[in-house]
Amino acid sequence: MSSAPSATPPTPATGGRPVALVTGPTSGLGRLFAQRLAARGYDLVLVARDETRLKALTDELATTYGVDNEVLVADLVDRDQLKRVEDRLGDEEHPVDLLVNNAGFGLKRRFLNNTVEQEQAHLDILVTAPMRLTHAALGPMTRRHSGGIINISSVAGLQPRGSYSAAKAYVNRFGEWAALEYAPQGVQVMTVLPGFTRTEFHERMDVGRDAVPAPLWLDAERVVDEALADFDAGRTRSVPSKRYKVIAAVSRHAPPRLLQRFQGLGRK
Ligand SMILES: NC(=O)c1ccc[n+]([C@@H]2O[C@H](COP(=O)([O-])OP(=O)(O)OC[C@H]3O[C@@H](n4cnc5c(N)ncnc54)[C@H](OP(=O)(O)O)[C@@H]3O)[C@@H](O)[C@H]2O)c1
């Protein structure tokens, strides 16, 4: 397990403690982002559906790090509930310094074996929610000329792996562009492209760990710590681990038909 980077948080908009809003902090990568950011001195706005787990996390962070937490119970697939999170990001009296768009889920079955409504919800959580939350956050951040946005995408976004990879391809290209567009206005946008990571993601898809060769699994700690180190270094893209840096490079050049043969990895 790698240790947490120890960089100091940015100067907050209010002069008090900086504030980070993290979506999907009840498990996996989001939970670690929340813990690491709390350790760095951030107060947190925690957004997910499971109120019990959100409450347990806020208690833990308050006790361990003295964090002043806010909880927003919201299903980000629901447009009205998503709007409440957008409104929170737009509240210029209580500015958010860092947005981590992390919440997500995958679908085990192939595109045509899902209902179109399942596919729509999948698109909504992976694309619509981060796009709308980024839009809501950028207004106040560009006006203050200060802020950061970390979007959790995937190496899958570089490969033909069904609608999940198509959604993550949007996040990759959106982040690549937004980083260039908003850096001159004081906002750092970074896209994280993890490979297969041990979280609840595959369990929730009803996929076993044996659906992926053991050397391809990453620890969530490593993904989050490398991502935060890359963010500290001012990078706009983070591909945690050497093995996935190689896979990402190969994916950009290999024939799509060859890559498509591996689309069953992580879905069986
Ligand atoms: N694990 C991997 O192999 C892997 C690889 C590449 C990229 N990623 C990406 O990493 C991100 C985090 O996933 P993870 O691996 O940490 O998975 P995870 O352990 O399953 O965590 C997913 C989080 O998203 C939240 N969430 C799911 N649906 C939601 C909804 N409709 N509304 C609000 N929150 C919702 C969950 O909270 P509630 O259930 O409490 O709502 C949970 O906190 C995702 O964007 C995923 O695509 C994962």
PDB file of N, CA, C and O and ligand atoms in Angstrom, residues 23-31 47-51 53-54 74-77 101-106 125-126 152-155 164 168 193-202 204 217, ligand 1:
ATOM      1  N   THR A  23     -18.352  12.993  -5.261  1.00  0.00           N
ATOM      2  CA  THR A  23     -19.503  12.132  -5.539  1.00  0.00           C
ATOM      3  C   THR A  23     -19.065  10.673  -5.402  1.00  0.00           C
ATOM      4  O   THR A  23     -17.941  10.304  -5.751  1.00  0.00           O
ATOM      5  N   GLY A  24     -19.970   9.855  -4.846  1.00  0.00           N
ATOM      6  CA  GLY A  24     -19.684   8.426  -4.688  1.00  0.00           C
ATOM      7  C   GLY A  24     -18.625   8.122  -3.648  1.00  0.00           C
ATOM      8  O   GLY A  24     -17.727   7.309  -3.899  1.00  0.00           O
ATOM      9  N   PRO A  25     -18.716   8.740  -2.426  1.00  0.00           N
ATOM     10  CA  PRO A  25     -17.693   8.475  -1.406  1.00  0.00           C
ATOM     11  C   PRO A  25     -18.048   7.328  -0.458  1.00  0.00           C
ATOM     12  O   PRO A  25     -17.350   7.124   0.530  1.00  0.00           O
ATOM     13  N   THR A  26     -19.126   6.597  -0.737  1.00  0.00           N
ATOM     14  CA  THR A  26     -19.541   5.555   0.219  1.00  0.00           C
ATOM     15  C   THR A  26     -18.742   4.265   0.052  1.00  0.00           C
ATOM     16  O   THR A  26     -18.843   3.371   0.887  1.00  0.00           O
ATOM     17  N   SER A  27     -17.977   4.142  -1.038  1.00  0.00           N
ATOM     18  CA  SER A  27     -17.113   2.969  -1.186  1.00  0.00           C
ATOM     19  C   SER A  27     -16.008   3.274  -2.189  1.00  0.00           C
ATOM     20  O   SER A  27     -15.988   4.346  -2.803  1.00  0.00           O
ATOM     21  N   GLY A  28     -15.081   2.336  -2.316  1.00  0.00           N
ATOM     22  CA  GLY A  28     -14.086   2.355  -3.380  1.00  0.00           C
ATOM     23  C   GLY A  28     -13.248   3.627  -3.478  1.00  0.00           C
ATOM     24  O   GLY A  28     -12.777   4.178  -2.480  1.00  0.00           O
ATOM     25  N   LEU A  29     -13.053   4.085  -4.712  1.00  0.00           N
ATOM     26  CA  LEU A  29     -12.163   5.224  -4.959  1.00  0.00           C
ATOM     27  C   LEU A  29     -12.671   6.490  -4.289  1.00  0.00           C
ATOM     28  O   LEU A  29     -11.888   7.269  -3.731  1.00  0.00           O
ATOM     29  N   GLY A  30     -13.979   6.706  -4.323  1.00  0.00           N
ATOM     30  CA  GLY A  30     -14.542   7.926  -3.750  1.00  0.00           C
ATOM     31  C   GLY A  30     -14.314   8.003  -2.245  1.00  0.00           C
ATOM     32  O   GLY A  30     -14.020   9.078  -1.702  1.00  0.00           O
ATOM     33  N   ARG A  31     -14.426   6.861  -1.587  1.00  0.00           N
ATOM     34  CA  ARG A  31     -14.218   6.827  -0.135  1.00  0.00           C
ATOM     35  C   ARG A  31     -12.772   7.217   0.194  1.00  0.00           C
ATOM     36  O   ARG A  31     -12.499   7.996   1.104  1.00  0.00           O
ATOM     37  N   VAL A  47     -21.580  13.216  -1.485  1.00  0.00           N
ATOM     38  CA  VAL A  47     -22.797  13.003  -2.279  1.00  0.00           C
ATOM     39  C   VAL A  47     -22.901  11.555  -2.721  1.00  0.00           C
ATOM     40  O   VAL A  47     -22.020  11.040  -3.417  1.00  0.00           O
ATOM     41  N   ALA A  48     -23.969  10.877  -2.310  1.00  0.00           N
ATOM     42  CA  ALA A  48     -24.252   9.512  -2.783  1.00  0.00           C
ATOM     43  C   ALA A  48     -25.683   9.172  -2.375  1.00  0.00           C
ATOM     44  O   ALA A  48     -26.399  10.025  -1.825  1.00  0.00           O
ATOM     45  N   ARG A  49     -26.097   7.912  -2.649  1.00  0.00           N
ATOM     46  CA  ARG A  49     -27.476   7.524  -2.322  1.00  0.00           C
ATOM     47  C   ARG A  49     -27.612   6.930  -0.930  1.00  0.00           C
ATOM     48  O   ARG A  49     -28.649   7.064  -0.294  1.00  0.00           O
ATOM     49  N   ASP A  50     -26.583   6.224  -0.450  1.00  0.00           N
ATOM     50  CA  ASP A  50     -26.718   5.435   0.773  1.00  0.00           C
ATOM     51  C   ASP A  50     -26.477   6.313   2.013  1.00  0.00           C
ATOM     52  O   ASP A  50     -25.336   6.557   2.423  1.00  0.00           O
ATOM     53  N   GLU A  51     -27.595   6.751   2.607  1.00  0.00           N
ATOM     54  CA  GLU A  51     -27.515   7.705   3.715  1.00  0.00           C
ATOM     55  C   GLU A  51     -26.795   7.123   4.927  1.00  0.00           C
ATOM     56  O   GLU A  51     -26.039   7.818   5.612  1.00  0.00           O
ATOM     57  N   ARG A  53     -24.398   4.858   5.036  1.00  0.00           N
ATOM     58  CA  ARG A  53     -22.945   4.834   4.829  1.00  0.00           C
ATOM     59  C   ARG A  53     -22.373   6.262   4.809  1.00  0.00           C
ATOM     60  O   ARG A  53     -21.258   6.491   5.277  1.00  0.00           O
ATOM     61  N   LEU A  54     -23.127   7.192   4.273  1.00  0.00           N
ATOM     62  CA  LEU A  54     -22.658   8.588   4.273  1.00  0.00           C
ATOM     63  C   LEU A  54     -22.495   9.085   5.700  1.00  0.00           C
ATOM     64  O   LEU A  54     -21.504   9.742   6.043  1.00  0.00           O
ATOM     65  N   ALA A  74     -28.261  11.939  -2.653  1.00  0.00           N
ATOM     66  CA  ALA A  74     -28.795  12.186  -3.997  1.00  0.00           C
ATOM     67  C   ALA A  74     -28.482  11.019  -4.921  1.00  0.00           C
ATOM     68  O   ALA A  74     -27.372  10.489  -4.904  1.00  0.00           O
ATOM     69  N   ASP A  75     -29.488  10.647  -5.689  1.00  0.00           N
ATOM     70  CA  ASP A  75     -29.288   9.707  -6.789  1.00  0.00           C
ATOM     71  C   ASP A  75     -28.977  10.559  -8.016  1.00  0.00           C
ATOM     72  O   ASP A  75     -29.847  11.279  -8.521  1.00  0.00           O
ATOM     73  N   LEU A  76     -27.758  10.483  -8.486  1.00  0.00           N
ATOM     74  CA  LEU A  76     -27.310  11.393  -9.552  1.00  0.00           C
ATOM     75  C   LEU A  76     -27.895  11.050 -10.917  1.00  0.00           C
ATOM     76  O   LEU A  76     -27.724  11.802 -11.869  1.00  0.00           O
ATOM     77  N   VAL A  77     -28.611   9.934 -10.981  1.00  0.00           N
ATOM     78  CA  VAL A  77     -29.314   9.585 -12.224  1.00  0.00           C
ATOM     79  C   VAL A  77     -30.631  10.371 -12.314  1.00  0.00           C
ATOM     80  O   VAL A  77     -31.176  10.574 -13.391  1.00  0.00           O
ATOM     81  N   ASN A 101     -15.543  14.295  -9.464  1.00  0.00           N
ATOM     82  CA  ASN A 101     -16.621  13.556 -10.130  1.00  0.00           C
ATOM     83  C   ASN A 101     -16.209  12.091 -10.194  1.00  0.00           C
ATOM     84  O   ASN A 101     -15.423  11.694 -11.066  1.00  0.00           O
ATOM     85  N   ASN A 102     -16.721  11.307  -9.267  1.00  0.00           N
ATOM     86  CA  ASN A 102     -16.256   9.920  -9.141  1.00  0.00           C
ATOM     87  C   ASN A 102     -17.376   8.892  -9.265  1.00  0.00           C
ATOM     88  O   ASN A 102     -17.136   7.781  -9.747  1.00  0.00           O
ATOM     89  N   ALA A 103     -18.609   9.222  -8.841  1.00  0.00           N
ATOM     90  CA  ALA A 103     -19.690   8.215  -8.772  1.00  0.00           C
ATOM     91  C   ALA A 103     -19.879   7.533 -10.119  1.00  0.00           C
ATOM     92  O   ALA A 103     -19.808   8.171 -11.170  1.00  0.00           O
ATOM     93  N   GLY A 104     -20.116   6.234 -10.066  1.00  0.00           N
ATOM     94  CA  GLY A 104     -20.347   5.522 -11.324  1.00  0.00           C
ATOM     95  C   GLY A 104     -20.694   4.067 -11.078  1.00  0.00           C
ATOM     96  O   GLY A 104     -20.494   3.543  -9.981  1.00  0.00           O
ATOM     97  N   PHE A 105     -21.233   3.450 -12.095  1.00  0.00           N
ATOM     98  CA  PHE A 105     -21.431   1.994 -12.064  1.00  0.00           C
ATOM     99  C   PHE A 105     -21.307   1.468 -13.483  1.00  0.00           C
ATOM    100  O   PHE A 105     -21.360   2.229 -14.465  1.00  0.00           O
ATOM    101  N   GLY A 106     -21.119   0.149 -13.580  1.00  0.00           N
ATOM    102  CA  GLY A 106     -21.022  -0.497 -14.886  1.00  0.00           C
ATOM    103  C   GLY A 106     -22.182  -1.456 -15.082  1.00  0.00           C
ATOM    104  O   GLY A 106     -22.923  -1.771 -14.148  1.00  0.00           O
ATOM    105  N   ILE A 125     -25.244   8.578 -15.257  1.00  0.00           N
ATOM    106  CA  ILE A 125     -24.292   8.656 -14.132  1.00  0.00           C
ATOM    107  C   ILE A 125     -22.874   8.926 -14.638  1.00  0.00           C
ATOM    108  O   ILE A 125     -22.114   9.652 -14.009  1.00  0.00           O
ATOM    109  N   LEU A 126     -22.520   8.353 -15.798  1.00  0.00           N
ATOM    110  CA  LEU A 126     -21.125   8.451 -16.250  1.00  0.00           C
ATOM    111  C   LEU A 126     -20.835   9.717 -17.046  1.00  0.00           C
ATOM    112  O   LEU A 126     -19.693  10.174 -17.069  1.00  0.00           O
ATOM    113  N   ILE A 152     -13.089  11.163 -12.647  1.00  0.00           N
ATOM    114  CA  ILE A 152     -12.620   9.771 -12.682  1.00  0.00           C
ATOM    115  C   ILE A 152     -13.178   9.110 -13.930  1.00  0.00           C
ATOM    116  O   ILE A 152     -14.381   8.873 -14.052  1.00  0.00           O
ATOM    117  N   SER A 153     -12.283   8.834 -14.846  1.00  0.00           N
ATOM    118  CA  SER A 153     -12.662   8.174 -16.086  1.00  0.00           C
ATOM    119  C   SER A 153     -12.175   6.737 -16.033  1.00  0.00           C
ATOM    120  O   SER A 153     -12.293   6.070 -15.002  1.00  0.00           O
ATOM    121  N   SER A 154     -11.559   6.238 -17.110  1.00  0.00           N
ATOM    122  CA  SER A 154     -11.064   4.855 -17.131  1.00  0.00           C
ATOM    123  C   SER A 154     -10.182   4.639 -18.350  1.00  0.00           C
ATOM    124  O   SER A 154     -10.410   5.260 -19.404  1.00  0.00           O
ATOM    125  N   VAL A 155      -9.218   3.734 -18.207  1.00  0.00           N
ATOM    126  CA  VAL A 155      -8.436   3.295 -19.371  1.00  0.00           C
ATOM    127  C   VAL A 155      -9.373   2.698 -20.422  1.00  0.00           C
ATOM    128  O   VAL A 155      -9.099   2.747 -21.620  1.00  0.00           O
ATOM    129  N   TYR A 164     -19.851   1.487 -21.846  1.00  0.00           N
ATOM    130  CA  TYR A 164     -19.044   2.018 -20.727  1.00  0.00           C
ATOM    131  C   TYR A 164     -17.835   2.763 -21.282  1.00  0.00           C
ATOM    132  O   TYR A 164     -17.533   3.886 -20.885  1.00  0.00           O
ATOM    133  N   LYS A 168     -16.805   6.747 -21.048  1.00  0.00           N
ATOM    134  CA  LYS A 168     -15.524   7.195 -20.488  1.00  0.00           C
ATOM    135  C   LYS A 168     -14.691   7.925 -21.537  1.00  0.00           C
ATOM    136  O   LYS A 168     -13.881   8.784 -21.203  1.00  0.00           O
ATOM    137  N   LEU A 193      -7.478   8.015 -15.238  1.00  0.00           N
ATOM    138  CA  LEU A 193      -7.825   6.829 -16.021  1.00  0.00           C
ATOM    139  C   LEU A 193      -7.330   5.583 -15.281  1.00  0.00           C
ATOM    140  O   LEU A 193      -6.230   5.074 -15.552  1.00  0.00           O
ATOM    141  N   PRO A 194      -8.117   5.068 -14.335  1.00  0.00           N
ATOM    142  CA  PRO A 194      -7.678   3.844 -13.654  1.00  0.00           C
ATOM    143  C   PRO A 194      -7.899   2.633 -14.553  1.00  0.00           C
ATOM    144  O   PRO A 194      -8.739   2.632 -15.442  1.00  0.00           O
ATOM    145  N   GLY A 195      -7.129   1.588 -14.265  1.00  0.00           N
ATOM    146  CA  GLY A 195      -7.432   0.266 -14.817  1.00  0.00           C
ATOM    147  C   GLY A 195      -8.293  -0.472 -13.816  1.00  0.00           C
ATOM    148  O   GLY A 195      -8.873   0.136 -12.894  1.00  0.00           O
ATOM    149  N   PHE A 196      -8.387  -1.805 -13.952  1.00  0.00           N
ATOM    150  CA  PHE A 196      -9.199  -2.602 -13.016  1.00  0.00           C
ATOM    151  C   PHE A 196      -8.713  -2.368 -11.584  1.00  0.00           C
ATOM    152  O   PHE A 196      -7.522  -2.550 -11.291  1.00  0.00           O
ATOM    153  N   THR A 197      -9.632  -1.989 -10.714  1.00  0.00           N
ATOM    154  CA  THR A 197      -9.267  -1.613  -9.344  1.00  0.00           C
ATOM    155  C   THR A 197     -10.178  -2.343  -8.364  1.00  0.00           C
ATOM    156  O   THR A 197     -11.392  -2.444  -8.597  1.00  0.00           O
ATOM    157  N   ARG A 198      -9.583  -2.823  -7.269  1.00  0.00           N
ATOM    158  CA  ARG A 198     -10.367  -3.554  -6.263  1.00  0.00           C
ATOM    159  C   ARG A 198     -11.218  -2.571  -5.464  1.00  0.00           C
ATOM    160  O   ARG A 198     -10.710  -1.882  -4.576  1.00  0.00           O
ATOM    161  N   THR A 199     -12.486  -2.511  -5.834  1.00  0.00           N
ATOM    162  CA  THR A 199     -13.482  -1.684  -5.126  1.00  0.00           C
ATOM    163  C   THR A 199     -14.768  -2.518  -5.125  1.00  0.00           C
ATOM    164  O   THR A 199     -14.734  -3.712  -5.406  1.00  0.00           O
ATOM    165  N   GLU A 200     -15.889  -1.876  -4.905  1.00  0.00           N
ATOM    166  CA  GLU A 200     -17.168  -2.612  -4.989  1.00  0.00           C
ATOM    167  C   GLU A 200     -17.744  -2.618  -6.405  1.00  0.00           C
ATOM    168  O   GLU A 200     -18.808  -3.175  -6.651  1.00  0.00           O
ATOM    169  N   PHE A 201     -17.032  -1.955  -7.332  1.00  0.00           N
ATOM    170  CA  PHE A 201     -17.555  -1.754  -8.686  1.00  0.00           C
ATOM    171  C   PHE A 201     -17.958  -3.075  -9.351  1.00  0.00           C
ATOM    172  O   PHE A 201     -19.087  -3.208  -9.862  1.00  0.00           O
ATOM    173  N   HIS A 202     -17.063  -4.055  -9.339  1.00  0.00           N
ATOM    174  CA  HIS A 202     -17.350  -5.320 -10.038  1.00  0.00           C
ATOM    175  C   HIS A 202     -18.331  -6.185  -9.249  1.00  0.00           C
ATOM    176  O   HIS A 202     -19.157  -6.880  -9.827  1.00  0.00           O
ATOM    177  N   ARG A 204     -20.759  -5.027  -7.477  1.00  0.00           N
ATOM    178  CA  ARG A 204     -22.093  -4.474  -7.758  1.00  0.00           C
ATOM    179  C   ARG A 204     -22.584  -4.914  -9.135  1.00  0.00           C
ATOM    180  O   ARG A 204     -23.791  -4.955  -9.385  1.00  0.00           O
ATOM    181  N   TRP A 217      -5.129  -6.282 -11.521  1.00  0.00           N
ATOM    182  CA  TRP A 217      -5.866  -5.573 -10.454  1.00  0.00           C
ATOM    183  C   TRP A 217      -4.973  -4.560  -9.753  1.00  0.00           C
ATOM    184  O   TRP A 217      -3.830  -4.853  -9.394  1.00  0.00           O
TER     185      TRP A 217
HETATM  186  N1  LIG B   1     -13.099  -0.267 -10.024  1.00  0.00           N
HETATM  187  C1  LIG B   1     -12.626  -0.240 -11.256  1.00  0.00           C
HETATM  188  O1  LIG B   1     -12.090  -1.244 -11.782  1.00  0.00           O
HETATM  189  C2  LIG B   1     -12.671   1.063 -12.035  1.00  0.00           C
HETATM  190  C3  LIG B   1     -11.817   1.185 -13.143  1.00  0.00           C
HETATM  191  C4  LIG B   1     -11.843   2.355 -13.877  1.00  0.00           C
HETATM  192  C5  LIG B   1     -12.687   3.383 -13.520  1.00  0.00           C
HETATM  193  N2  LIG B   1     -13.514   3.238 -12.446  1.00  0.00           N
HETATM  194  C6  LIG B   1     -14.419   4.355 -12.116  1.00  0.00           C
HETATM  195  O2  LIG B   1     -14.190   4.765 -10.792  1.00  0.00           O
HETATM  196  C7  LIG B   1     -15.339   5.423 -10.277  1.00  0.00           C
HETATM  197  C8  LIG B   1     -15.628   4.922  -8.873  1.00  0.00           C
HETATM  198  O3  LIG B   1     -15.946   3.551  -8.910  1.00  0.00           O
HETATM  199  P1  LIG B   1     -15.447   2.502  -7.828  1.00  0.00           P
HETATM  200  O4  LIG B   1     -14.580   1.547  -8.534  1.00  0.00           O
HETATM  201  O5  LIG B   1     -14.930   3.196  -6.622  1.00  0.00           O
HETATM  202  O6  LIG B   1     -16.836   1.760  -7.545  1.00  0.00           O
HETATM  203  P2  LIG B   1     -17.708   1.525  -6.214  1.00  0.00           P
HETATM  204  O7  LIG B   1     -16.856   1.030  -5.093  1.00  0.00           O
HETATM  205  O8  LIG B   1     -18.847   0.686  -6.664  1.00  0.00           O
HETATM  206  O9  LIG B   1     -18.217   2.989  -5.839  1.00  0.00           O
HETATM  207  C9  LIG B   1     -19.162   3.650  -6.620  1.00  0.00           C
HETATM  208  C10 LIG B   1     -19.688   4.886  -5.883  1.00  0.00           C
HETATM  209  O10 LIG B   1     -20.609   5.553  -6.761  1.00  0.00           O
HETATM  210  C11 LIG B   1     -21.801   5.822  -6.048  1.00  0.00           C
HETATM  211  N3  LIG B   1     -22.951   5.769  -6.950  1.00  0.00           N
HETATM  212  C12 LIG B   1     -23.297   4.758  -7.805  1.00  0.00           C
HETATM  213  N4  LIG B   1     -24.443   5.042  -8.421  1.00  0.00           N
HETATM  214  C13 LIG B   1     -24.843   6.260  -7.956  1.00  0.00           C
HETATM  215  C14 LIG B   1     -25.971   7.089  -8.207  1.00  0.00           C
HETATM  216  N5  LIG B   1     -26.950   6.718  -9.073  1.00  0.00           N
HETATM  217  N6  LIG B   1     -26.068   8.272  -7.579  1.00  0.00           N
HETATM  218  C15 LIG B   1     -25.114   8.656  -6.702  1.00  0.00           C
HETATM  219  N7  LIG B   1     -24.020   7.919  -6.419  1.00  0.00           N
HETATM  220  C16 LIG B   1     -23.899   6.733  -7.032  1.00  0.00           C
HETATM  221  C17 LIG B   1     -21.892   4.736  -4.976  1.00  0.00           C
HETATM  222  O11 LIG B   1     -22.613   5.228  -3.848  1.00  0.00           O
HETATM  223  P3  LIG B   1     -24.116   4.806  -3.405  1.00  0.00           P
HETATM  224  O12 LIG B   1     -24.328   3.375  -3.789  1.00  0.00           O
HETATM  225  O13 LIG B   1     -24.113   5.063  -1.929  1.00  0.00           O
HETATM  226  O14 LIG B   1     -24.999   5.765  -4.130  1.00  0.00           O
HETATM  227  C18 LIG B   1     -20.427   4.549  -4.603  1.00  0.00           C
HETATM  228  O15 LIG B   1     -20.058   5.459  -3.597  1.00  0.00           O
HETATM  229  C19 LIG B   1     -16.464   5.158 -11.291  1.00  0.00           C
HETATM  230  O16 LIG B   1     -16.658   6.317 -12.073  1.00  0.00           O
HETATM  231  C20 LIG B   1     -15.905   4.036 -12.145  1.00  0.00           C
HETATM  232  O17 LIG B   1     -16.433   4.056 -13.463  1.00  0.00           O
HETATM  233  C21 LIG B   1     -13.525   2.107 -11.701  1.00  0.00           C
END
